Amino acid sequence: MNNCDDDGDGNWDVVCNEENEDEESWDEYIWRKEIECATRKPAEYPEVTISSFTETGREESSIVVPKQRAYTGRKPVIPSSLADTPCATFGVQRLLDQLNATFGTSYGLDDPFLASLLEHYISNDYDFGLAYSYLRRIWYTDDWSVVKKALWRWRNEDQKKRRKALVGSRIVNPELPPRCVWDLYSNRVVPYWMMDARLWLQPISHAWVDKKDRTAVWTPINGYEWPVPIPKDADLDLIRIEMLNLREEYAWLDVLCLRQEGGRREDLRAEEWRLDVPTIGEVYRSSTVVCYLSGLGRPLTLNEGDLESDRSWFRRAWTLQEVGFGREIAGDTPDGPLHAECKDGEYATELLTRFHKKLQDTYYSTLLYDVLAEMRTRVSTNPVDKIAGLASLVLSNWIPAYSESVSVEHAWSALVDSMYARHRAQLFILYAEPGDAGPKWRPSWRQAMTKPLLPHWIDGYVERDETGGVDSCYMPQCVEGFVRGLAVVEEGDRHGEFIVECNDGIKRFKIAAAHTYPIPEDIYTLIHFLPYESPHGCIIGRSLPEGRFEKVSVVETWDKDLLDITEIHQYILI
């Protein structure tokens, strides 16, 4: 059974298409029924306990992470043994009895719509966990006749949204929710549309351990769709227990919810990844993220070399977008590094001090300077993944679709094209050198990751005309003059002057270059935008025919008189 592709409602497409009810009225009716369902839920469910022993056969005393030993609570959580039981084992009446016991209800088979739904789950080889998960959103209804259409509409609206989100090589809906989620109560991966939209989806972030320390697990949790790569000493059922102890109901975990290599439908992976990989960041944005810093499901440990390792959570490219606005560290143990004593900002060892400083200094940012500076310190298995990992952080109206095989410069160009005009203006001034691959107004990907970033902030715009593929500098302040004194590279900041011929004579203005890129003495056009602060960062370059501008470098000035003699122009950037 394909958990994420199945419709969950039976073969009712034709029936639903033939109905002629007003669509808006149906949406309102179904929405009202869903709200009513929520109000009919029991105030309290029977107490449930699942443990490492019942789920994995391992004694609780052998489990290092306390929160992975057992879960006890009054939520409708089912054990894996029940989730794995085929619905056909029960038959219709016993299946209904088990659902009633789980949901705390007393439905009977006198309703033909309910009976038909249960028969569908039996005849289509559902296990109890999957059937239970599909029913959770609508179980407390008083009108089973609308359930089939509700399920059909939710599924088709989700599919329609995904089809519309991808236009050619562009994702025009960057805020698209994930394709699948992990229902922790049923222990099944199901389509996002089966989750009550009013509930919070908990993202999980983790360090990927080395390949030799991983194993591929075939599991009923994702319907055996693909082997799930996890650390050899981790267990998905123990991770589930920990998440339940963190009071979570639905979670998103990449290895479970994003199609992995080696599955039954490998032909679907590349197509799904085009859409699913770039939108991963949306799952983490504005969320408190559960983080396994030492590897998925593993206890948190800290050893010499961990923070410098290419496998460190703090150094992986993908985890930059997974920082969130808050973190809950999973895998915690009583004697772990989170419980080390701090005195006057210092810990017992230099390693502990660095670890806690990294935790404090890791924060979510959408400032281009911050994300580029941080990504330079990170590593990825596929070089193009660093660019894909920036997509949700640069904030734009659309983002590029993902491709494993595209070149980094092609991927970088697509990402720059998608950026808001203000972010593109930052690229115009953050780097001292002209671009060395493609446009000169902004850095190549190699330059973006290796050349020094200049701490200049401007309030400007570099617009893009999609029709002609033209980048233009919107309403900059410009003046032409002669640059002197910056041709020789020296240690420290270089100081020179910008000489302008004005109506009332020659004027000289102090400028400086806080970088090591030489600027030959010549006549240049100086561009500046409204600055946030002094010194004022300015771009210098050559004005070319047909209103074009070729960037040469970046300078700065404290001389406000220079900014007062500029004129407004609009340039096409090359």
PDB file of C-alpha atoms in Angstrom, residues 309-564:
ATOM      1  CA  SER A 309      33.665  17.126  11.370  1.00  0.00           C
ATOM      2  CA  ASP A 310      32.039  17.346   7.952  1.00  0.00           C
ATOM      3  CA  ARG A 311      29.198  15.343   9.529  1.00  0.00           C
ATOM      4  CA  SER A 312      28.527  17.934  12.234  1.00  0.00           C
ATOM      5  CA  TRP A 313      24.993  19.314  12.303  1.00  0.00           C
ATOM      6  CA  PHE A 314      26.536  22.780  12.487  1.00  0.00           C
ATOM      7  CA  ARG A 315      28.440  22.236   9.222  1.00  0.00           C
ATOM      8  CA  ARG A 316      25.947  20.614   6.854  1.00  0.00           C
ATOM      9  CA  ALA A 317      24.517  22.755   4.064  1.00  0.00           C
ATOM     10  CA  TRP A 318      20.959  21.455   4.408  1.00  0.00           C
ATOM     11  CA  THR A 319      20.705  22.217   8.128  1.00  0.00           C
ATOM     12  CA  LEU A 320      21.197  25.952   7.554  1.00  0.00           C
ATOM     13  CA  GLN A 321      17.547  26.205   6.484  1.00  0.00           C
ATOM     14  CA  GLU A 322      16.513  23.906   9.353  1.00  0.00           C
ATOM     15  CA  VAL A 323      17.549  26.239  12.179  1.00  0.00           C
ATOM     16  CA  GLY A 324      14.018  27.556  12.752  1.00  0.00           C
ATOM     17  CA  PHE A 325      13.120  30.247  15.262  1.00  0.00           C
ATOM     18  CA  GLY A 326      13.739  27.927  18.178  1.00  0.00           C
ATOM     19  CA  ARG A 327      15.215  24.518  18.868  1.00  0.00           C
ATOM     20  CA  GLU A 328      14.458  21.600  21.132  1.00  0.00           C
ATOM     21  CA  ILE A 329      17.481  19.340  21.405  1.00  0.00           C
ATOM     22  CA  ALA A 330      16.505  15.671  21.220  1.00  0.00           C
ATOM     23  CA  GLY A 331      18.557  12.702  22.379  1.00  0.00           C
ATOM     24  CA  ASP A 332      19.209  14.444  25.691  1.00  0.00           C
ATOM     25  CA  THR A 333      20.642  12.390  28.556  1.00  0.00           C
ATOM     26  CA  PRO A 334      21.122  13.348  32.235  1.00  0.00           C
ATOM     27  CA  ASP A 335      24.911  13.419  31.873  1.00  0.00           C
ATOM     28  CA  GLY A 336      24.924  14.957  28.388  1.00  0.00           C
ATOM     29  CA  PRO A 337      26.552  18.237  27.330  1.00  0.00           C
ATOM     30  CA  LEU A 338      23.304  20.194  27.742  1.00  0.00           C
ATOM     31  CA  HIS A 339      23.597  19.737  31.515  1.00  0.00           C
ATOM     32  CA  ALA A 340      27.190  20.913  31.857  1.00  0.00           C
ATOM     33  CA  GLU A 341      27.627  23.601  34.489  1.00  0.00           C
ATOM     34  CA  CYS A 342      28.450  27.110  33.322  1.00  0.00           C
ATOM     35  CA  LYS A 343      30.383  29.613  35.442  1.00  0.00           C
ATOM     36  CA  ASP A 344      30.846  33.166  34.206  1.00  0.00           C
ATOM     37  CA  GLY A 345      30.133  32.102  30.641  1.00  0.00           C
ATOM     38  CA  GLU A 346      32.714  29.318  30.700  1.00  0.00           C
ATOM     39  CA  TYR A 347      32.357  25.548  30.914  1.00  0.00           C
ATOM     40  CA  ALA A 348      34.683  22.890  32.314  1.00  0.00           C
ATOM     41  CA  THR A 349      36.342  22.339  28.942  1.00  0.00           C
ATOM     42  CA  GLU A 350      37.060  24.472  25.918  1.00  0.00           C
ATOM     43  CA  LEU A 351      35.071  21.977  23.822  1.00  0.00           C
ATOM     44  CA  LEU A 352      31.941  22.441  25.951  1.00  0.00           C
ATOM     45  CA  THR A 353      32.342  26.214  25.788  1.00  0.00           C
ATOM     46  CA  ARG A 354      32.578  26.129  21.984  1.00  0.00           C
ATOM     47  CA  PHE A 355      29.591  23.783  21.749  1.00  0.00           C
ATOM     48  CA  HIS A 356      27.319  26.025  23.800  1.00  0.00           C
ATOM     49  CA  LYS A 357      28.534  29.108  21.965  1.00  0.00           C
ATOM     50  CA  LYS A 358      27.641  27.451  18.655  1.00  0.00           C
ATOM     51  CA  LEU A 359      24.164  26.682  19.968  1.00  0.00           C
ATOM     52  CA  GLN A 360      23.693  30.303  21.005  1.00  0.00           C
ATOM     53  CA  ASP A 361      25.163  31.749  17.807  1.00  0.00           C
ATOM     54  CA  THR A 362      23.082  29.594  15.458  1.00  0.00           C
ATOM     55  CA  TYR A 363      19.999  31.561  14.535  1.00  0.00           C
ATOM     56  CA  TYR A 364      17.514  31.895  11.697  1.00  0.00           C
ATOM     57  CA  SER A 365      18.210  34.757   9.305  1.00  0.00           C
ATOM     58  CA  THR A 366      17.022  35.818   5.875  1.00  0.00           C
ATOM     59  CA  LEU A 367      19.647  38.565   5.528  1.00  0.00           C
ATOM     60  CA  LEU A 368      21.655  37.757   2.429  1.00  0.00           C
ATOM     61  CA  TYR A 369      24.965  38.685   4.055  1.00  0.00           C
ATOM     62  CA  ASP A 370      24.287  36.295   6.945  1.00  0.00           C
ATOM     63  CA  VAL A 371      23.175  33.303   4.892  1.00  0.00           C
ATOM     64  CA  LEU A 372      26.004  33.601   2.353  1.00  0.00           C
ATOM     65  CA  ALA A 373      28.608  34.001   5.087  1.00  0.00           C
ATOM     66  CA  GLU A 374      27.264  30.970   6.944  1.00  0.00           C
ATOM     67  CA  MET A 375      26.897  28.760   3.867  1.00  0.00           C
ATOM     68  CA  ARG A 376      30.586  29.298   3.071  1.00  0.00           C
ATOM     69  CA  THR A 377      31.467  27.320   6.223  1.00  0.00           C
ATOM     70  CA  ARG A 378      29.231  24.354   5.338  1.00  0.00           C
ATOM     71  CA  VAL A 379      29.608  21.212   3.260  1.00  0.00           C
ATOM     72  CA  SER A 380      27.343  19.103   1.081  1.00  0.00           C
ATOM     73  CA  THR A 381      27.629  15.771  -0.715  1.00  0.00           C
ATOM     74  CA  ASN A 382      26.356  17.306  -3.949  1.00  0.00           C
ATOM     75  CA  PRO A 383      27.756  20.836  -4.577  1.00  0.00           C
ATOM     76  CA  VAL A 384      24.422  22.033  -5.978  1.00  0.00           C
ATOM     77  CA  ASP A 385      22.738  21.269  -2.644  1.00  0.00           C
ATOM     78  CA  LYS A 386      24.328  24.356  -1.094  1.00  0.00           C
ATOM     79  CA  ILE A 387      22.413  26.517  -3.546  1.00  0.00           C
ATOM     80  CA  ALA A 388      19.181  24.588  -3.066  1.00  0.00           C
ATOM     81  CA  GLY A 389      19.631  25.019   0.682  1.00  0.00           C
ATOM     82  CA  LEU A 390      19.529  28.806   0.255  1.00  0.00           C
ATOM     83  CA  ALA A 391      16.249  28.889  -1.666  1.00  0.00           C
ATOM     84  CA  SER A 392      13.911  29.225   1.311  1.00  0.00           C
ATOM     85  CA  LEU A 393      16.214  31.711   3.056  1.00  0.00           C
ATOM     86  CA  VAL A 394      16.513  34.373   0.353  1.00  0.00           C
ATOM     87  CA  LEU A 395      12.727  34.882   0.259  1.00  0.00           C
ATOM     88  CA  SER A 396      11.310  35.303  -3.233  1.00  0.00           C
ATOM     89  CA  ASN A 397       8.092  34.988  -5.189  1.00  0.00           C
ATOM     90  CA  TRP A 398       9.346  31.825  -6.863  1.00  0.00           C
ATOM     91  CA  ILE A 399      12.248  29.424  -6.427  1.00  0.00           C
ATOM     92  CA  PRO A 400      14.052  27.151  -8.905  1.00  0.00           C
ATOM     93  CA  ALA A 401      13.066  23.507  -9.195  1.00  0.00           C
ATOM     94  CA  TYR A 402      15.699  21.061  -7.962  1.00  0.00           C
ATOM     95  CA  SER A 403      17.968  19.041 -10.206  1.00  0.00           C
ATOM     96  CA  GLU A 404      20.816  16.861  -8.972  1.00  0.00           C
ATOM     97  CA  SER A 405      22.677  17.063 -12.283  1.00  0.00           C
ATOM     98  CA  VAL A 406      22.589  20.794 -13.067  1.00  0.00           C
ATOM     99  CA  SER A 407      25.857  22.771 -12.809  1.00  0.00           C
ATOM    100  CA  VAL A 408      26.382  24.994  -9.779  1.00  0.00           C
ATOM    101  CA  GLU A 409      26.645  28.153 -11.901  1.00  0.00           C
ATOM    102  CA  HIS A 410      23.386  27.330 -13.668  1.00  0.00           C
ATOM    103  CA  ALA A 411      21.675  26.678 -10.322  1.00  0.00           C
ATOM    104  CA  TRP A 412      23.127  29.891  -8.859  1.00  0.00           C
ATOM    105  CA  SER A 413      21.959  31.972 -11.830  1.00  0.00           C
ATOM    106  CA  ALA A 414      18.446  30.584 -11.445  1.00  0.00           C
ATOM    107  CA  LEU A 415      18.437  31.385  -7.727  1.00  0.00           C
ATOM    108  CA  VAL A 416      19.665  34.952  -8.310  1.00  0.00           C
ATOM    109  CA  ASP A 417      16.989  35.436 -10.971  1.00  0.00           C
ATOM    110  CA  SER A 418      14.358  34.424  -8.403  1.00  0.00           C
ATOM    111  CA  MET A 419      15.507  36.782  -5.644  1.00  0.00           C
ATOM    112  CA  TYR A 420      13.661  39.880  -4.556  1.00  0.00           C
ATOM    113  CA  ALA A 421      15.083  43.060  -6.085  1.00  0.00           C
ATOM    114  CA  ARG A 422      16.501  44.198  -2.734  1.00  0.00           C
ATOM    115  CA  HIS A 423      18.474  40.979  -2.282  1.00  0.00           C
ATOM    116  CA  ARG A 424      19.820  41.313  -5.808  1.00  0.00           C
ATOM    117  CA  ALA A 425      20.968  44.839  -4.977  1.00  0.00           C
ATOM    118  CA  GLN A 426      22.894  43.409  -2.030  1.00  0.00           C
ATOM    119  CA  LEU A 427      24.720  41.059  -4.410  1.00  0.00           C
ATOM    120  CA  PHE A 428      25.619  44.135  -6.470  1.00  0.00           C
ATOM    121  CA  ILE A 429      27.591  45.630  -3.571  1.00  0.00           C
ATOM    122  CA  LEU A 430      28.593  42.756  -1.240  1.00  0.00           C
ATOM    123  CA  TYR A 431      31.536  41.680  -3.407  1.00  0.00           C
ATOM    124  CA  ALA A 432      34.483  43.814  -4.516  1.00  0.00           C
ATOM    125  CA  GLU A 433      35.115  42.046  -7.811  1.00  0.00           C
ATOM    126  CA  PRO A 434      33.030  41.899 -10.960  1.00  0.00           C
ATOM    127  CA  GLY A 435      31.498  38.520 -11.705  1.00  0.00           C
ATOM    128  CA  ASP A 436      33.792  36.056 -13.454  1.00  0.00           C
ATOM    129  CA  ALA A 437      31.148  33.684 -14.860  1.00  0.00           C
ATOM    130  CA  GLY A 438      28.211  35.266 -16.624  1.00  0.00           C
ATOM    131  CA  PRO A 439      27.001  38.720 -15.508  1.00  0.00           C
ATOM    132  CA  LYS A 440      29.614  41.074 -14.092  1.00  0.00           C
ATOM    133  CA  TRP A 441      27.235  42.919 -11.782  1.00  0.00           C
ATOM    134  CA  ARG A 442      27.008  40.010  -9.331  1.00  0.00           C
ATOM    135  CA  PRO A 443      29.401  37.272  -8.185  1.00  0.00           C
ATOM    136  CA  SER A 444      29.631  33.820  -9.680  1.00  0.00           C
ATOM    137  CA  TRP A 445      28.889  30.973  -7.277  1.00  0.00           C
ATOM    138  CA  ARG A 446      32.615  30.365  -6.858  1.00  0.00           C
ATOM    139  CA  GLN A 447      33.121  33.998  -5.901  1.00  0.00           C
ATOM    140  CA  ALA A 448      30.083  33.983  -3.620  1.00  0.00           C
ATOM    141  CA  MET A 449      31.605  31.122  -1.628  1.00  0.00           C
ATOM    142  CA  THR A 450      35.282  32.163  -1.647  1.00  0.00           C
ATOM    143  CA  LYS A 451      35.669  35.934  -1.985  1.00  0.00           C
ATOM    144  CA  PRO A 452      35.409  38.265   1.024  1.00  0.00           C
ATOM    145  CA  LEU A 453      32.006  39.726   1.827  1.00  0.00           C
ATOM    146  CA  LEU A 454      31.869  43.484   2.306  1.00  0.00           C
ATOM    147  CA  PRO A 455      29.668  44.710   5.180  1.00  0.00           C
ATOM    148  CA  HIS A 456      27.739  47.271   3.134  1.00  0.00           C
ATOM    149  CA  TRP A 457      23.979  47.628   3.459  1.00  0.00           C
ATOM    150  CA  ILE A 458      21.967  49.554   0.921  1.00  0.00           C
ATOM    151  CA  ASP A 459      18.325  50.236   0.267  1.00  0.00           C
ATOM    152  CA  GLY A 460      18.269  49.664  -3.462  1.00  0.00           C
ATOM    153  CA  TYR A 461      16.753  47.519  -6.166  1.00  0.00           C
ATOM    154  CA  VAL A 462      18.100  45.463  -9.029  1.00  0.00           C
ATOM    155  CA  GLU A 463      15.056  44.520 -11.053  1.00  0.00           C
ATOM    156  CA  ARG A 464      14.827  41.760 -13.641  1.00  0.00           C
ATOM    157  CA  ASP A 465      12.839  41.893 -16.855  1.00  0.00           C
ATOM    158  CA  GLU A 466      11.901  38.255 -17.352  1.00  0.00           C
ATOM    159  CA  THR A 467      10.817  38.807 -20.932  1.00  0.00           C
ATOM    160  CA  GLY A 468      14.176  40.073 -22.132  1.00  0.00           C
ATOM    161  CA  GLY A 469      16.332  38.533 -19.422  1.00  0.00           C
ATOM    162  CA  VAL A 470      17.628  42.001 -18.526  1.00  0.00           C
ATOM    163  CA  ASP A 471      18.812  43.162 -15.086  1.00  0.00           C
ATOM    164  CA  SER A 472      18.438  46.852 -14.371  1.00  0.00           C
ATOM    165  CA  CYS A 473      19.524  49.119 -11.566  1.00  0.00           C
ATOM    166  CA  TYR A 474      16.413  50.956 -10.404  1.00  0.00           C
ATOM    167  CA  MET A 475      16.762  54.699  -9.610  1.00  0.00           C
ATOM    168  CA  PRO A 476      20.400  54.782  -8.412  1.00  0.00           C
ATOM    169  CA  GLN A 477      22.256  58.020  -7.667  1.00  0.00           C
ATOM    170  CA  CYS A 478      25.149  58.376 -10.141  1.00  0.00           C
ATOM    171  CA  VAL A 479      28.089  60.672 -10.853  1.00  0.00           C
ATOM    172  CA  GLU A 480      31.107  60.418 -13.172  1.00  0.00           C
ATOM    173  CA  GLY A 481      34.634  61.110 -12.015  1.00  0.00           C
ATOM    174  CA  PHE A 482      38.274  60.067 -11.930  1.00  0.00           C
ATOM    175  CA  VAL A 483      39.453  57.453  -9.399  1.00  0.00           C
ATOM    176  CA  ARG A 484      42.976  57.883  -8.073  1.00  0.00           C
ATOM    177  CA  GLY A 485      45.049  56.070  -5.450  1.00  0.00           C
ATOM    178  CA  LEU A 486      43.470  52.601  -5.429  1.00  0.00           C
ATOM    179  CA  ALA A 487      45.465  50.837  -8.147  1.00  0.00           C
ATOM    180  CA  VAL A 488      48.137  49.400  -5.843  1.00  0.00           C
ATOM    181  CA  VAL A 489      47.123  46.679  -3.402  1.00  0.00           C
ATOM    182  CA  GLU A 490      48.389  47.234   0.137  1.00  0.00           C
ATOM    183  CA  GLU A 491      47.714  45.743   3.545  1.00  0.00           C
ATOM    184  CA  GLY A 492      44.717  47.276   5.245  1.00  0.00           C
ATOM    185  CA  ASP A 493      42.255  49.717   3.732  1.00  0.00           C
ATOM    186  CA  ARG A 494      43.455  51.722   0.737  1.00  0.00           C
ATOM    187  CA  HIS A 495      42.615  55.405   0.570  1.00  0.00           C
ATOM    188  CA  GLY A 496      42.189  57.416  -2.590  1.00  0.00           C
ATOM    189  CA  GLU A 497      40.097  60.150  -4.093  1.00  0.00           C
ATOM    190  CA  PHE A 498      37.257  60.586  -6.525  1.00  0.00           C
ATOM    191  CA  ILE A 499      37.698  63.697  -8.659  1.00  0.00           C
ATOM    192  CA  VAL A 500      34.610  65.260 -10.207  1.00  0.00           C
ATOM    193  CA  GLU A 501      34.392  68.153 -12.649  1.00  0.00           C
ATOM    194  CA  CYS A 502      31.437  70.271 -11.518  1.00  0.00           C
ATOM    195  CA  ASN A 503      29.928  73.510 -12.827  1.00  0.00           C
ATOM    196  CA  ASP A 504      31.760  75.443 -10.133  1.00  0.00           C
ATOM    197  CA  GLY A 505      35.117  73.717 -10.616  1.00  0.00           C
ATOM    198  CA  ILE A 506      36.991  70.538  -9.718  1.00  0.00           C
ATOM    199  CA  LYS A 507      35.948  68.766  -6.511  1.00  0.00           C
ATOM    200  CA  ARG A 508      37.860  66.035  -4.726  1.00  0.00           C
ATOM    201  CA  PHE A 509      36.231  63.491  -2.451  1.00  0.00           C
ATOM    202  CA  LYS A 510      37.847  60.951  -0.168  1.00  0.00           C
ATOM    203  CA  ILE A 511      37.117  57.309  -0.970  1.00  0.00           C
ATOM    204  CA  ALA A 512      38.515  54.019   0.314  1.00  0.00           C
ATOM    205  CA  ALA A 513      38.692  50.362  -0.683  1.00  0.00           C
ATOM    206  CA  ALA A 514      38.316  47.904   2.204  1.00  0.00           C
ATOM    207  CA  HIS A 515      39.458  44.997   0.034  1.00  0.00           C
ATOM    208  CA  THR A 516      42.407  43.809  -2.057  1.00  0.00           C
ATOM    209  CA  TYR A 517      40.973  44.123  -5.551  1.00  0.00           C
ATOM    210  CA  PRO A 518      42.985  46.698  -7.573  1.00  0.00           C
ATOM    211  CA  ILE A 519      41.127  49.605  -9.169  1.00  0.00           C
ATOM    212  CA  PRO A 520      43.164  51.116 -12.027  1.00  0.00           C
ATOM    213  CA  GLU A 521      43.195  54.894 -12.276  1.00  0.00           C
ATOM    214  CA  ASP A 522      40.558  55.839 -14.812  1.00  0.00           C
ATOM    215  CA  ILE A 523      37.264  57.622 -15.337  1.00  0.00           C
ATOM    216  CA  TYR A 524      34.360  55.710 -13.776  1.00  0.00           C
ATOM    217  CA  THR A 525      30.713  56.118 -12.979  1.00  0.00           C
ATOM    218  CA  LEU A 526      29.975  55.897  -9.258  1.00  0.00           C
ATOM    219  CA  ILE A 527      26.602  54.481  -8.172  1.00  0.00           C
ATOM    220  CA  HIS A 528      25.143  54.641  -4.703  1.00  0.00           C
ATOM    221  CA  PHE A 529      21.766  53.835  -3.204  1.00  0.00           C
ATOM    222  CA  LEU A 530      20.242  55.080   0.000  1.00  0.00           C
ATOM    223  CA  PRO A 531      22.642  53.741   2.660  1.00  0.00           C
ATOM    224  CA  TYR A 532      21.667  52.306   6.012  1.00  0.00           C
ATOM    225  CA  GLU A 533      24.785  53.624   7.710  1.00  0.00           C
ATOM    226  CA  SER A 534      28.232  55.193   7.205  1.00  0.00           C
ATOM    227  CA  PRO A 535      30.538  54.539   5.533  1.00  0.00           C
ATOM    228  CA  HIS A 536      28.475  54.605   2.374  1.00  0.00           C
ATOM    229  CA  GLY A 537      29.153  51.721   0.014  1.00  0.00           C
ATOM    230  CA  CYS A 538      29.309  52.662  -3.654  1.00  0.00           C
ATOM    231  CA  ILE A 539      29.738  50.685  -6.865  1.00  0.00           C
ATOM    232  CA  ILE A 540      32.107  52.011  -9.502  1.00  0.00           C
ATOM    233  CA  GLY A 541      32.132  50.917 -13.110  1.00  0.00           C
ATOM    234  CA  ARG A 542      31.932  52.006 -16.697  1.00  0.00           C
ATOM    235  CA  SER A 543      28.949  53.591 -18.398  1.00  0.00           C
ATOM    236  CA  LEU A 544      28.493  51.939 -21.775  1.00  0.00           C
ATOM    237  CA  PRO A 545      26.318  52.758 -24.792  1.00  0.00           C
ATOM    238  CA  GLU A 546      22.596  51.999 -24.710  1.00  0.00           C
ATOM    239  CA  GLY A 547      22.329  52.746 -20.988  1.00  0.00           C
ATOM    240  CA  ARG A 548      24.445  49.806 -19.880  1.00  0.00           C
ATOM    241  CA  PHE A 549      26.713  49.625 -16.828  1.00  0.00           C
ATOM    242  CA  GLU A 550      29.726  47.353 -16.279  1.00  0.00           C
ATOM    243  CA  LYS A 551      30.769  46.885 -12.652  1.00  0.00           C
ATOM    244  CA  VAL A 552      34.473  47.264 -11.847  1.00  0.00           C
ATOM    245  CA  SER A 553      34.592  47.263  -8.045  1.00  0.00           C
ATOM    246  CA  VAL A 554      33.221  48.685  -4.789  1.00  0.00           C
ATOM    247  CA  VAL A 555      34.435  51.634  -2.727  1.00  0.00           C
ATOM    248  CA  GLU A 556      33.198  53.458   0.330  1.00  0.00           C
ATOM    249  CA  THR A 557      33.072  57.077   1.412  1.00  0.00           C
ATOM    250  CA  TRP A 558      32.265  59.113   4.497  1.00  0.00           C
ATOM    251  CA  ASP A 559      31.946  62.264   2.404  1.00  0.00           C
ATOM    252  CA  LYS A 560      28.262  63.160   2.226  1.00  0.00           C
ATOM    253  CA  ASP A 561      29.041  66.054  -0.114  1.00  0.00           C
ATOM    254  CA  LEU A 562      29.848  63.480  -2.804  1.00  0.00           C
ATOM    255  CA  LEU A 563      26.396  61.992  -2.451  1.00  0.00           C
ATOM    256  CA  ASP A 564      24.808  65.430  -2.805  1.00  0.00           C
TER     257      ASP A 564
END
